[in-house]
Amino acid sequence: MATLSFTSETVEMYLKSIAELELLTTPVAISQLAQRLGVSSPSVLEMVKRLAEQKLVTHTPYKGVSLTARGHSRALAVLRRHRLWERFLVDTLRLPWEAVHDYACQLEHAAAPAVVDALAQFLGEPDTCPHGNPIPDAKGAMPAETAIPLLTMEIGQSARLTNIIYEETILLEYLARRGLLPGAMLTLEDVAPYQGPLMVRVDGFDHPAALGREIAARVFVHVIE
Amino acid sequence: MATLSFTSETVEMYLKSIAELELLTTPVAISQLAQRLGVSSPSVLEMVKRLAEQKLVTHTPYKGVSLTARGHSRALAVLRRHRLWERFLVDTLRLPWEAVHDYACQLEHAAAPAVVDALAQFLGEPDTCPHGNPIPDAKGAMPAETAIPLLTMEIGQSARLTNIIYEETILLEYLARRGLLPGAMLTLEDVAPYQGPLMVRVDGFDHPAALGREIAARVFVHVIE
DNA sequence: CCTTTGAATTAGGTTGCCCTAATTGCAATT
DNA sequence: AATTGCAATTAGGGCAACCTAATTCAAAGG
Ligand SMILES: [Mn+2]
Ligand SMILES: [Mn+2]
Ligand SMILES: [Mn+2]
Ligand SMILES: [Mn+2]
């Protein structure tokens, strides 16, 4: 008999968040995770111990957590559902690009495998979410990142926006208002010193946008030429 | 400030189940609810007390529970989401008629109002679920039942199947195998005495189906003529 | 090497939702 | 009017996730 390991919504959110944070730093600090999930550090630590017991993560005391292979594939399954729902909400239901992230965060926990497969087929097996991030395939494989953060561009360079990582609705709303959607063409005009903002001209917009470094690290681009 | 009353998935299931059971008997017995939800009677009683505190139900000791107006409208909202998702799963994703009930039971708790509205619009504001039951409109209004239970038909009468109430996957599977879907034409051929089964001829099927009274009370029809 | 400081951890709760076993009460039957 | 059977209720737990306050630790700077 298979170990009937039901994964609660809460556990799925922990695993998904760890996967997202591992793209920035690894192992992931307890406090990072606490901030991302909006819960206290002791709560995270307690859950991390439960996850470690189930061999979904490894915890190095005073260092942080990392996903095991098992945990990683669990996380990718959630990410797949999340991004498929996002496509559905934008492409089929025509809901706003910056709002669907939150809606998908609810739906991602509530779709049986048969539903996910049928949804993917209906959508034409898309390979990116509306924010440009890759959708893992049914086996859990995901293409590696080829774009670079806008933060690492050089002044004067032009680029095409490819994707926005570490999605959060407030970030998406901010970027949408400035035309910074996947596919947008932009030019880095200036970088203020002392951790100051990046001035970015977006094609079709009159005024350049000022992006803090925090944000510029999450916006990925393909430089032209 | 509005009393931010988040309704958990569990509470939603209690309210929906009470609404469904009220169609059969009212007030709803604690043990009925316990059986429907697959939990113990003490658990139900405990929850019923919580629901009563929130003025979602009224509890008459040793009698049972009834929904208040507040509880009823909450329940109809869940039912609306459930039935809209069922339509989506059958019409758009082409999933099997008898399987979608369970899938929709997960999705019904995970759709923000904006998503529900957009989904209803995309589906063309349908007014019944794939099992023939009415979908409450956005304001929570639902047409009254006009069909009668197959159980109350007289021998020799013919009828068109309209809907199946008190949905459960095993029941739907049983009926699907015998062609008993909404729209099916049927004739009541015989009723065995002593609470015995009803023999029903279904158009397009060679052998008549034998339905227990429990089931015949849940299959609704419009008699011809 | 010692001190400092913020992150991690421990200690000790609470709440929601579930359980089994024991008891009580209602209502139907003798 | 007493009995009996089943449903309802009470009693006493359990576990997953959350919290705040107090303590301990590690890494960095003096
Ligand atoms: Mn989520
Ligand atoms: Mn996305
Ligand atoms: Mn449900
Ligand atoms: Mn249905």
mmCIF file of C-alpha atoms in Angstrom, chain A residues 88 93 95, chain B residues 81 84-86 88 92 111 113-126:
data_model
loop_
_atom_site.group_PDB
_atom_site.id
_atom_site.type_symbol
_atom_site.label_atom_id
_atom_site.label_comp_id
_atom_site.label_asym_id
_atom_site.label_seq_id
_atom_site.Cartn_x
_atom_site.Cartn_y
_atom_site.Cartn_z
ATOM 1 C CA PHE A 88 -6.603 30.048 -17.771
ATOM 2 C CA LEU A 93 -11.573 34.273 -18.404
ATOM 3 C CA LEU A 95 -9.066 38.559 -15.877
ATOM 4 C CA ARG B 81 -19.560 27.753 -7.331
ATOM 5 C CA LEU B 84 -20.468 26.342 -12.230
ATOM 6 C CA TRP B 85 -17.242 24.364 -11.876
ATOM 7 C CA GLU B 86 -19.102 21.191 -12.774
ATOM 8 C CA PHE B 88 -16.797 23.960 -16.748
ATOM 9 C CA THR B 92 -14.992 22.901 -21.396
ATOM 10 C CA ALA B 111 -12.685 30.750 -6.262
ATOM 11 C CA PRO B 113 -15.955 36.336 -6.426
ATOM 12 C CA ALA B 114 -14.298 37.904 -9.476
ATOM 13 C CA VAL B 115 -13.310 34.451 -10.711
ATOM 14 C CA VAL B 116 -16.815 33.062 -10.179
ATOM 15 C CA ASP B 117 -18.382 35.948 -12.080
ATOM 16 C CA ALA B 118 -15.940 35.628 -14.967
ATOM 17 C CA LEU B 119 -16.438 31.873 -15.067
ATOM 18 C CA ALA B 120 -20.227 32.216 -15.172
ATOM 19 C CA GLN B 121 -19.944 34.701 -18.011
ATOM 20 C CA PHE B 122 -17.522 32.503 -19.946
ATOM 21 C CA LEU B 123 -19.923 29.559 -19.614
ATOM 22 C CA GLY B 124 -22.833 31.708 -20.814
ATOM 23 C CA GLU B 125 -24.608 32.015 -17.465
ATOM 24 C CA PRO B 126 -25.827 28.403 -17.416
#
